[in-house]
Amino acid sequence: MSYTKRNDGRKFDETRPIEAKVGVIKNADGSAYFKIGKTVAYAAVYGPRGIHPKFLQNPKNGKLRCFYNMMPFSSMGERVRPGANRRAKEIAMVTEKALLPIIDLIEFPNSVVDVFIELPQTDAGTRCAGICAASMALADAGIPMKDMVASVSIGRVDDKLVVDLDYSEESYEDGTVADIPIAVISRTGEISLLQMDGKLSREDLKKAIEMAKQACSKIDKIQRDALKKKYEVKNE
Amino acid sequence: MGKLLVENKTIVTPGEELAEGMDFLPAEGTFRDKDKIIASGLGLVNINGRLIKTISMAGRYIPKRGDTIIAKVTDILMSGWILDIASAYSAVLSVKEAKDFIRRDADLTKYYDIDDYIITNIIRVTSQRLVDVSMKGPGLRKLIGGRIIKANSNKVPRIIGKGGSMVSMIKQATECSITVGQNGIVWISGSPEKEIIVVKTIKKIEQEAHISGLTDRIKTFLEKETNKKINIEKVE
């Protein structure tokens, strides 16, 4: 049996509805909210600020440090145990690597920029939502950036390539599933995150990357509009 | 022939293309990629002849030599004080740079104690962002009484206004003494009700700094809050 119609009626190359906002956390230097379908991500940026212990300091460059956290009742399954686990640490690391090519901390030696990603509600695609939110929050914090990064997951559900899987597709039972989160640097089209879970042919992977680039350019526009909206002239 | 891709005074996001061709030159907040000029942060475009720069909307204070700032004493050393200057880095005030001569064995807390706020001047910044400050100069002193608020250091020029016009208008309307540090820390001293008005006004300036006609809007705002007419001399 093949996957002919998506569970929520979307087109195969359509993302879930997206909402984006910046400046949502008052005490942070920069913050953003990114919602894609039922997945919600908040990102808060603090810094550049001093870093301790001292051996973590880099006198040649500033440091980027990311934290990823799924809140205890965010998923549909069991309660997530609070605190960092193996998965969260890995995702924090890949998020950091996805964001590093766009930020420029050469002006801030011996300092750190902290990015905290919190997920109050999840329905697959959390690392992608987290990266999108973090990219906006970094821009909102006024960190020198060469570009912005957008991210989406592409998957193969049975025999079809689909954009932005939700949980029901990720756990599709009538066939095999592959899930590929991809982050794309918007202006240059470079890829800063590419992971793969499941099997995929070479041709399908090429197609998947093309689909990701298209979806990411749409997400990028939403991100930029959200940033500009913060400074829009309000008519009183 | 070069071509501008954005209008003057628009808000741009990181990675946005500002101009094409070699006729334009990238200044602060922009960089060149082949024949294009790209924004390297969220900011307001400023085109001055051939120069294109972006004025940052957010971000921590970056210490600069010659800036007069308001700092908080966070620690006391054998021969000086460590100051929090609302930046990624702390500053050091050496006893040699204190206002009067201080004996070698003197108790430094008698001069400036922990948690005291001082107005001070940056005399040195190294490549590794080590900051030295001095108390030698007119108007540099310890702050007693009043209240401290933290504003965005990028908005300080708007809070002060052209030739100090904005801050003197607030002073005239509220009869408070106000000192604005280049690092965004503002000290206000006056009657409690009037101090609140100053705080509100500064928050309003911060929010609307990038929208033209700021002085007039602040003037009407102050007139409404204080119930009195303000006469301002136009500073050209």
Coordinates of C-alpha atoms in Angstrom, one line a residue:
Chain A
M1 CA 0.0 0.0 0.0
S2 CA 1.4 3.4 -0.8
Y3 CA 1.1 6.7 0.9
T4 CA -1.2 8.6 -1.4
K5 CA -2.7 11.2 0.8
R6 CA -1.1 12.9 3.8
N7 CA -2.7 12.3 7.2
D8 CA -3.6 16.0 7.7
G9 CA -4.6 16.6 4.0
R10 CA -1.5 18.7 3.2
K11 CA 0.2 18.7 -0.2
F12 CA 3.4 16.6 -0.2
D13 CA 5.6 19.7 -0.5
E14 CA 3.6 21.8 1.9
T15 CA 4.8 22.7 5.5
R16 CA 2.4 22.9 8.4
P17 CA 1.1 26.4 9.2
I18 CA 3.9 28.6 10.6
E19 CA 3.8 31.4 13.2
A20 CA 6.8 33.4 14.2
K21 CA 7.4 36.3 16.6
V22 CA 10.5 37.9 18.1
G23 CA 11.1 39.7 21.4
V24 CA 8.8 37.4 23.4
I25 CA 11.0 37.1 26.4
K26 CA 11.6 40.4 28.1
N27 CA 14.7 39.6 30.2
A28 CA 16.6 38.0 27.4
D29 CA 18.9 40.0 25.1
G30 CA 17.1 38.4 22.1
S31 CA 14.2 35.9 21.9
A32 CA 11.9 34.3 19.4
Y33 CA 8.9 32.1 19.1
F34 CA 8.5 29.7 16.3
K35 CA 5.4 27.5 15.8
I36 CA 5.1 25.0 13.0
G37 CA 1.9 22.9 13.2
K38 CA 1.7 21.7 16.7
T39 CA 5.4 22.0 17.4
V40 CA 6.3 25.1 19.4
A41 CA 9.8 26.4 20.1
Y42 CA 11.0 29.3 22.2
A43 CA 14.6 30.5 21.9
A44 CA 16.3 33.0 24.2
V45 CA 19.7 34.5 23.6
Y46 CA 21.9 35.9 26.4
G47 CA 25.2 37.6 25.7
P48 CA 27.8 38.1 24.6
R49 CA 28.7 37.7 28.3
G50 CA 31.6 36.4 30.4
I51 CA 32.3 32.7 30.4
H52 CA 33.3 30.6 33.4
P53 CA 35.2 28.4 34.2
K54 CA 38.2 30.1 32.7
F55 CA 39.4 27.2 30.6
L56 CA 36.3 27.5 28.4
Q57 CA 37.4 30.9 27.3
N58 CA 38.8 31.3 23.8
P59 CA 41.0 34.4 23.5
K60 CA 40.7 34.4 19.7
N61 CA 37.0 34.1 19.3
G62 CA 33.7 34.2 21.1
K63 CA 31.9 31.0 21.8
L64 CA 28.4 29.8 20.9
R65 CA 26.7 27.6 23.4
C66 CA 23.3 26.0 22.7
F67 CA 20.9 24.2 25.1
Y68 CA 17.9 22.2 23.9
N69 CA 15.1 21.2 26.3
M70 CA 11.8 19.4 25.8
M71 CA 9.5 20.4 28.6
P72 CA 8.1 17.6 30.8
F73 CA 4.6 17.4 29.3
S74 CA 5.5 18.6 25.8
S75 CA 5.2 15.3 24.0
M76 CA 2.2 13.1 23.4
G77 CA 3.9 10.0 24.9
E78 CA 5.3 9.6 28.4
R79 CA 6.4 12.5 30.5
V80 CA 9.8 13.7 29.5
R81 CA 12.3 13.6 32.4
P82 CA 13.5 17.1 33.0
G83 CA 17.1 18.0 32.4
A84 CA 19.6 17.2 29.7
N85 CA 19.7 13.7 28.4
R86 CA 21.7 12.0 25.6
R87 CA 19.3 13.1 22.9
A88 CA 19.1 16.7 24.1
K89 CA 22.9 17.0 24.2
E90 CA 23.2 15.7 20.7
I91 CA 20.5 18.0 19.4
A92 CA 22.1 21.0 21.2
M93 CA 25.4 20.1 19.5
V94 CA 23.9 19.8 16.0
T95 CA 22.0 23.1 16.6
E96 CA 25.3 24.8 17.5
K97 CA 26.9 23.5 14.4
A98 CA 24.0 24.6 12.2
L99 CA 24.2 28.1 13.6
L100 CA 28.0 28.6 13.8
P101 CA 28.6 29.3 10.1
I102 CA 26.3 32.3 10.2
I103 CA 27.5 34.1 13.3
D104 CA 30.6 36.1 13.7
L105 CA 31.9 36.5 17.2
I106 CA 35.5 37.6 16.4
E107 CA 34.7 40.9 18.0
F108 CA 33.9 39.2 21.3
P109 CA 37.0 37.2 22.5
N110 CA 36.7 35.3 25.8
S111 CA 32.9 35.7 25.8
V112 CA 30.0 33.4 25.2
V113 CA 26.6 33.7 23.5
D114 CA 24.1 31.4 25.2
V115 CA 21.1 30.1 23.2
F116 CA 18.4 28.3 25.2
I117 CA 15.8 26.4 23.2
E118 CA 12.7 25.4 25.1
L119 CA 9.9 23.2 23.6
P120 CA 6.6 23.5 25.5
Q121 CA 4.7 21.4 22.9
T122 CA 6.1 19.0 20.3
D123 CA 4.8 17.1 17.3
A124 CA 8.0 16.1 15.5
G125 CA 10.5 18.4 13.8
T126 CA 11.6 20.0 17.1
R127 CA 15.3 20.4 16.2
C128 CA 14.3 22.2 13.0
A129 CA 11.8 24.5 14.8
G130 CA 14.5 25.1 17.4
I131 CA 17.1 26.1 14.8
C132 CA 14.6 28.5 13.1
A133 CA 13.7 30.1 16.5
A134 CA 17.4 30.4 17.5
S135 CA 18.3 32.0 14.2
M136 CA 15.7 34.7 14.8
A137 CA 16.6 35.2 18.4
L138 CA 20.3 35.7 17.5
A139 CA 19.3 38.4 15.0
D140 CA 17.0 40.0 17.6
A141 CA 19.9 40.0 20.1
G142 CA 22.0 42.1 17.7
I143 CA 24.7 39.4 17.3
P144 CA 26.8 40.1 14.1
M145 CA 25.5 37.6 11.6
K146 CA 26.4 37.0 7.9
D147 CA 23.1 35.4 7.2
M148 CA 20.1 33.6 8.6
V149 CA 19.3 29.9 8.7
A150 CA 16.0 28.1 8.2
S151 CA 15.4 24.5 8.8
V152 CA 12.8 21.9 7.9
S153 CA 12.6 18.1 7.9
I154 CA 12.1 16.2 4.7
G155 CA 11.0 12.6 5.0
R156 CA 10.1 9.6 3.0
V157 CA 6.9 8.0 4.1
D158 CA 6.5 4.7 2.3
D159 CA 7.3 5.7 -1.3
K160 CA 6.6 9.4 -1.1
L161 CA 8.9 12.3 -0.3
V162 CA 7.2 14.7 2.0
V163 CA 8.1 18.1 3.5
D164 CA 7.8 18.7 7.3
L165 CA 6.7 15.4 8.8
D166 CA 4.4 15.4 11.8
Y167 CA 4.5 12.7 14.5
S168 CA 1.8 10.6 12.8
E169 CA 3.9 10.5 9.6
E170 CA 7.2 9.9 11.5
S171 CA 5.5 6.8 13.2
Y172 CA 3.8 5.6 10.0
E173 CA 3.3 1.9 10.4
D174 CA 2.2 0.6 7.0
G175 CA 5.6 1.2 5.4
T176 CA 9.1 2.4 6.1
V177 CA 9.9 6.0 7.0
A178 CA 13.1 8.0 6.6
D179 CA 13.5 11.4 8.3
I180 CA 16.0 14.0 7.2
P181 CA 16.3 17.3 9.1
I182 CA 18.0 19.9 6.9
A183 CA 19.1 23.4 7.7
V184 CA 19.8 25.8 4.8
I185 CA 21.7 29.1 5.0
S186 CA 19.3 31.4 3.2
R187 CA 21.3 33.6 0.9
T188 CA 24.0 31.2 -0.2
G189 CA 21.9 28.0 -0.1
E190 CA 24.6 26.2 1.8
I191 CA 23.5 23.3 4.1
S192 CA 24.5 23.5 7.8
L193 CA 22.6 20.6 9.1
L194 CA 21.9 17.3 7.4
Q195 CA 21.0 14.2 9.4
M196 CA 19.3 11.0 8.4
D197 CA 17.2 8.5 10.2
G198 CA 16.1 5.6 8.0
K199 CA 17.1 4.5 4.5
L200 CA 17.0 6.6 1.4
S201 CA 18.3 6.2 -2.1
R202 CA 20.8 8.6 -3.6
E203 CA 18.3 10.1 -6.0
D204 CA 15.7 10.6 -3.3
L205 CA 18.2 12.3 -1.1
K206 CA 19.0 14.8 -4.0
K207 CA 15.3 15.4 -4.4
A208 CA 14.9 15.8 -0.7
I209 CA 17.6 18.5 -0.5
E210 CA 15.9 20.4 -3.4
M211 CA 12.6 20.2 -1.6
A212 CA 14.2 21.4 1.6
K213 CA 15.8 24.4 -0.1
Q214 CA 12.4 25.4 -1.5
A215 CA 10.6 25.0 1.9
C216 CA 13.4 26.8 3.7
S217 CA 13.2 29.9 1.4
K218 CA 9.5 30.1 2.4
I219 CA 10.4 29.8 6.1
D220 CA 13.2 32.3 5.7
K221 CA 10.7 34.9 4.5
I222 CA 8.5 34.3 7.5
Q223 CA 11.5 34.7 9.8
R224 CA 12.6 38.0 8.3
D225 CA 9.0 39.4 8.3
A226 CA 8.7 38.6 12.0
L227 CA 12.0 40.4 12.7
K228 CA 10.9 43.5 10.7
K229 CA 7.5 43.4 12.3
K230 CA 9.0 44.2 15.7
Y231 CA 10.2 47.5 14.5
E232 CA 7.1 48.4 12.4
V233 CA 5.7 51.8 12.7
K234 CA 2.5 51.6 14.7
N235 CA -0.3 54.0 13.7
E236 CA -1.8 55.4 16.8
Chain B
M1 CA 26.7 50.9 -12.7
G2 CA 25.8 50.1 -9.1
K3 CA 22.3 49.6 -8.0
L4 CA 20.7 50.1 -4.6
L5 CA 18.4 47.3 -3.6
V6 CA 17.0 49.0 -0.5
E7 CA 15.8 52.4 0.4
N8 CA 17.5 54.6 3.0
K9 CA 16.1 54.2 6.6
T10 CA 14.5 50.8 6.1
I11 CA 15.0 47.9 8.5
V12 CA 17.1 45.0 7.1
T13 CA 17.8 41.6 8.4
P14 CA 21.1 39.7 8.4
G15 CA 22.1 38.5 5.0
E16 CA 19.9 40.9 3.1
E17 CA 21.4 42.3 -0.1
L18 CA 21.7 46.1 0.1
A19 CA 23.4 47.1 -3.1
E20 CA 24.9 45.7 -6.3
G21 CA 28.1 46.7 -8.1
M22 CA 31.4 48.1 -7.0
D23 CA 30.2 51.8 -6.8
F24 CA 29.1 51.4 -3.2
L25 CA 31.3 50.8 -0.3
P26 CA 30.5 48.6 2.7
A27 CA 30.8 50.4 6.1
E28 CA 29.8 49.4 9.7
G29 CA 27.3 46.6 9.9
T30 CA 27.8 45.4 6.3
F31 CA 30.2 43.4 4.2
R32 CA 31.0 42.8 0.6
D33 CA 30.5 39.4 -1.1
K34 CA 31.7 39.6 -4.7
D35 CA 29.9 42.5 -6.2
K36 CA 27.1 42.7 -3.6
I37 CA 26.9 44.5 -0.3
I38 CA 25.2 42.5 2.4
A39 CA 23.8 43.5 5.9
S40 CA 25.6 41.7 8.7
G41 CA 23.0 42.3 11.4
L42 CA 19.5 43.5 12.1
G43 CA 19.5 47.3 11.6
L44 CA 18.5 50.5 10.0
V45 CA 20.1 51.2 6.6
N46 CA 22.0 54.5 6.4
I47 CA 23.2 55.5 2.9
N48 CA 25.7 58.3 2.9
G49 CA 26.9 59.0 -0.6
R50 CA 28.7 55.9 -1.6
L51 CA 28.9 54.5 1.9
I52 CA 26.3 52.0 3.1
K53 CA 26.1 51.1 6.7
T54 CA 23.5 49.6 9.0
I55 CA 22.8 51.1 12.4
S56 CA 22.3 48.2 14.9
M57 CA 19.0 48.0 16.8
A58 CA 20.1 45.7 19.6
G59 CA 23.2 44.2 21.1
R60 CA 25.4 44.6 24.2
Y61 CA 27.5 47.7 24.7
I62 CA 31.0 47.4 23.2
P63 CA 33.5 49.5 25.2
K64 CA 35.2 52.3 23.4
R65 CA 38.0 54.7 24.5
G66 CA 36.7 58.0 25.6
D67 CA 33.2 56.9 26.4
T68 CA 31.7 58.2 29.7
I69 CA 29.8 55.4 31.2
I70 CA 27.9 54.5 34.4
A71 CA 29.4 51.5 36.1
K72 CA 28.7 49.3 39.2
V73 CA 31.5 48.2 41.5
T74 CA 31.4 44.4 41.7
D75 CA 34.7 43.6 43.4
I76 CA 37.6 45.2 45.1
L77 CA 41.2 44.3 44.3
M78 CA 44.5 44.9 46.1
S79 CA 45.0 48.1 44.1
G80 CA 41.7 48.9 42.4
W81 CA 38.1 48.1 41.7
I82 CA 36.3 45.8 39.2
L83 CA 33.3 47.3 37.6
D84 CA 30.3 45.9 35.8
I85 CA 29.9 48.1 32.7
A86 CA 26.8 46.3 31.2
S87 CA 28.9 44.8 28.5
A88 CA 30.4 41.3 27.8
Y89 CA 33.5 42.5 29.7
S90 CA 34.3 44.1 33.0
A91 CA 36.4 47.1 33.6
V92 CA 39.2 47.9 36.1
L93 CA 39.6 51.2 38.0
S94 CA 43.1 51.4 39.4
V95 CA 43.8 53.4 42.5
K96 CA 46.1 55.5 40.4
E97 CA 43.2 56.6 38.4
A98 CA 41.0 57.5 41.4
K99 CA 40.0 61.1 42.0
D100 CA 42.4 61.8 44.9
F101 CA 45.7 60.3 46.0
I102 CA 45.1 57.1 47.9
R103 CA 47.7 55.7 50.3
R104 CA 49.0 52.2 49.7
D105 CA 47.4 50.7 52.9
A106 CA 44.1 52.6 52.6
D107 CA 40.8 50.8 52.9
L108 CA 39.4 51.0 49.4
T109 CA 35.8 50.5 50.5
K110 CA 35.9 54.0 52.0
Y111 CA 36.1 55.4 48.5
Y112 CA 34.0 53.0 46.4
D113 CA 32.2 50.1 48.0
I114 CA 30.7 47.0 46.3
D115 CA 27.4 47.9 44.6
D116 CA 28.2 51.6 44.4
Y117 CA 27.5 53.2 41.0
I118 CA 30.0 55.6 39.6
I119 CA 30.3 57.8 36.5
T120 CA 33.6 57.1 34.9
N121 CA 35.5 57.4 31.7
I122 CA 37.1 54.7 29.6
I123 CA 40.8 55.4 29.0
R124 CA 42.0 52.2 27.4
V125 CA 40.5 49.2 25.6
T126 CA 42.9 46.4 24.4
S127 CA 42.3 43.9 21.6
Q128 CA 41.4 41.3 24.2
R129 CA 38.8 43.8 25.5
L130 CA 40.5 44.6 28.8
V131 CA 39.0 47.9 29.9
D132 CA 40.7 50.5 32.0
V133 CA 38.7 53.5 33.4
S134 CA 39.6 56.7 35.1
M135 CA 37.8 59.0 37.6
K136 CA 40.0 62.0 36.6
G137 CA 37.9 64.5 34.7
P138 CA 35.0 66.9 35.2
G139 CA 31.7 65.3 36.2
L140 CA 33.2 61.9 37.1
R141 CA 32.0 60.9 40.5
K142 CA 30.2 58.4 42.7
L143 CA 26.4 58.4 42.4
I144 CA 24.5 58.9 45.6
G145 CA 20.7 58.5 45.8
G146 CA 18.4 58.5 42.7
R147 CA 17.6 55.5 40.6
I148 CA 19.4 53.5 37.9
I149 CA 17.7 52.1 34.8
K150 CA 19.2 50.1 32.0
A151 CA 18.4 51.1 28.5
N152 CA 19.6 49.7 25.2
S153 CA 23.1 51.1 24.5
N154 CA 22.3 51.4 20.8
K155 CA 19.6 54.0 21.6
V156 CA 21.7 56.2 23.7
P157 CA 22.3 58.8 20.9
R158 CA 18.5 59.1 20.6
I159 CA 18.0 59.4 24.4
I160 CA 20.6 62.2 24.5
G161 CA 19.3 63.8 21.2
K162 CA 21.1 66.2 18.9
G163 CA 23.4 68.3 21.1
G164 CA 21.7 67.0 24.2
S165 CA 18.3 68.4 23.1
M166 CA 16.3 65.4 24.1
V167 CA 17.7 64.9 27.6
S168 CA 17.6 68.6 28.4
M169 CA 13.9 68.6 27.3
I170 CA 13.2 65.8 29.8
K171 CA 15.2 67.6 32.5
Q172 CA 13.3 70.8 31.9
A173 CA 9.9 69.0 32.0
T174 CA 10.6 66.9 35.1
E175 CA 13.1 68.9 37.1
C176 CA 15.2 65.7 37.6
S177 CA 18.9 65.4 37.2
I178 CA 19.7 62.8 34.6
T179 CA 23.0 61.3 33.5
V180 CA 23.1 59.0 30.5
G181 CA 26.1 56.7 30.2
Q182 CA 27.2 55.6 26.8
N183 CA 26.7 52.0 28.0
G184 CA 23.0 52.5 28.3
I185 CA 22.8 52.9 32.1
V186 CA 20.8 56.0 33.1
W187 CA 20.9 57.6 36.5
I188 CA 17.8 59.7 37.5
S189 CA 17.4 61.8 40.6
G190 CA 14.4 63.9 41.5
S191 CA 11.1 63.5 43.2
P192 CA 9.7 60.0 43.0
E193 CA 6.7 60.8 40.8
K194 CA 8.9 62.7 38.4
E195 CA 11.5 59.9 38.3
I196 CA 8.7 57.5 37.1
I197 CA 7.9 59.9 34.3
V198 CA 11.5 60.0 33.2
V199 CA 11.6 56.1 33.3
K200 CA 8.5 56.0 31.1
T201 CA 9.8 58.5 28.7
I202 CA 13.1 56.7 28.3
K203 CA 11.3 53.4 27.6
K204 CA 9.2 55.2 25.0
I205 CA 12.3 56.7 23.3
E206 CA 13.9 53.2 23.2
Q207 CA 10.8 51.7 21.6
E208 CA 10.3 54.4 19.0
A209 CA 13.9 55.5 18.4
H210 CA 13.8 54.5 14.7
I211 CA 10.6 56.3 13.8
S212 CA 10.9 59.8 12.6
G213 CA 9.3 62.8 14.4
L214 CA 10.6 61.4 17.8
T215 CA 11.2 64.8 19.5
D216 CA 7.7 66.0 18.8
R217 CA 6.1 62.8 20.0
I218 CA 8.2 62.9 23.2
K219 CA 7.3 66.5 23.7
T220 CA 3.5 65.8 23.6
F221 CA 4.0 62.8 25.8
L222 CA 5.9 64.8 28.4
E223 CA 3.3 67.6 28.3
K224 CA 0.6 65.1 28.9
E225 CA 2.4 63.4 31.7
T226 CA 3.5 66.6 33.6
N227 CA 0.5 68.8 32.6
K228 CA 2.7 71.7 31.6
K229 CA 3.8 73.4 28.5
I230 CA 7.4 72.8 27.3
N231 CA 9.3 75.5 25.3
I232 CA 12.1 74.0 23.5
E233 CA 14.7 75.9 21.6
K234 CA 15.4 74.3 18.3
V235 CA 19.0 73.0 18.2
E236 CA 20.3 73.1 14.6

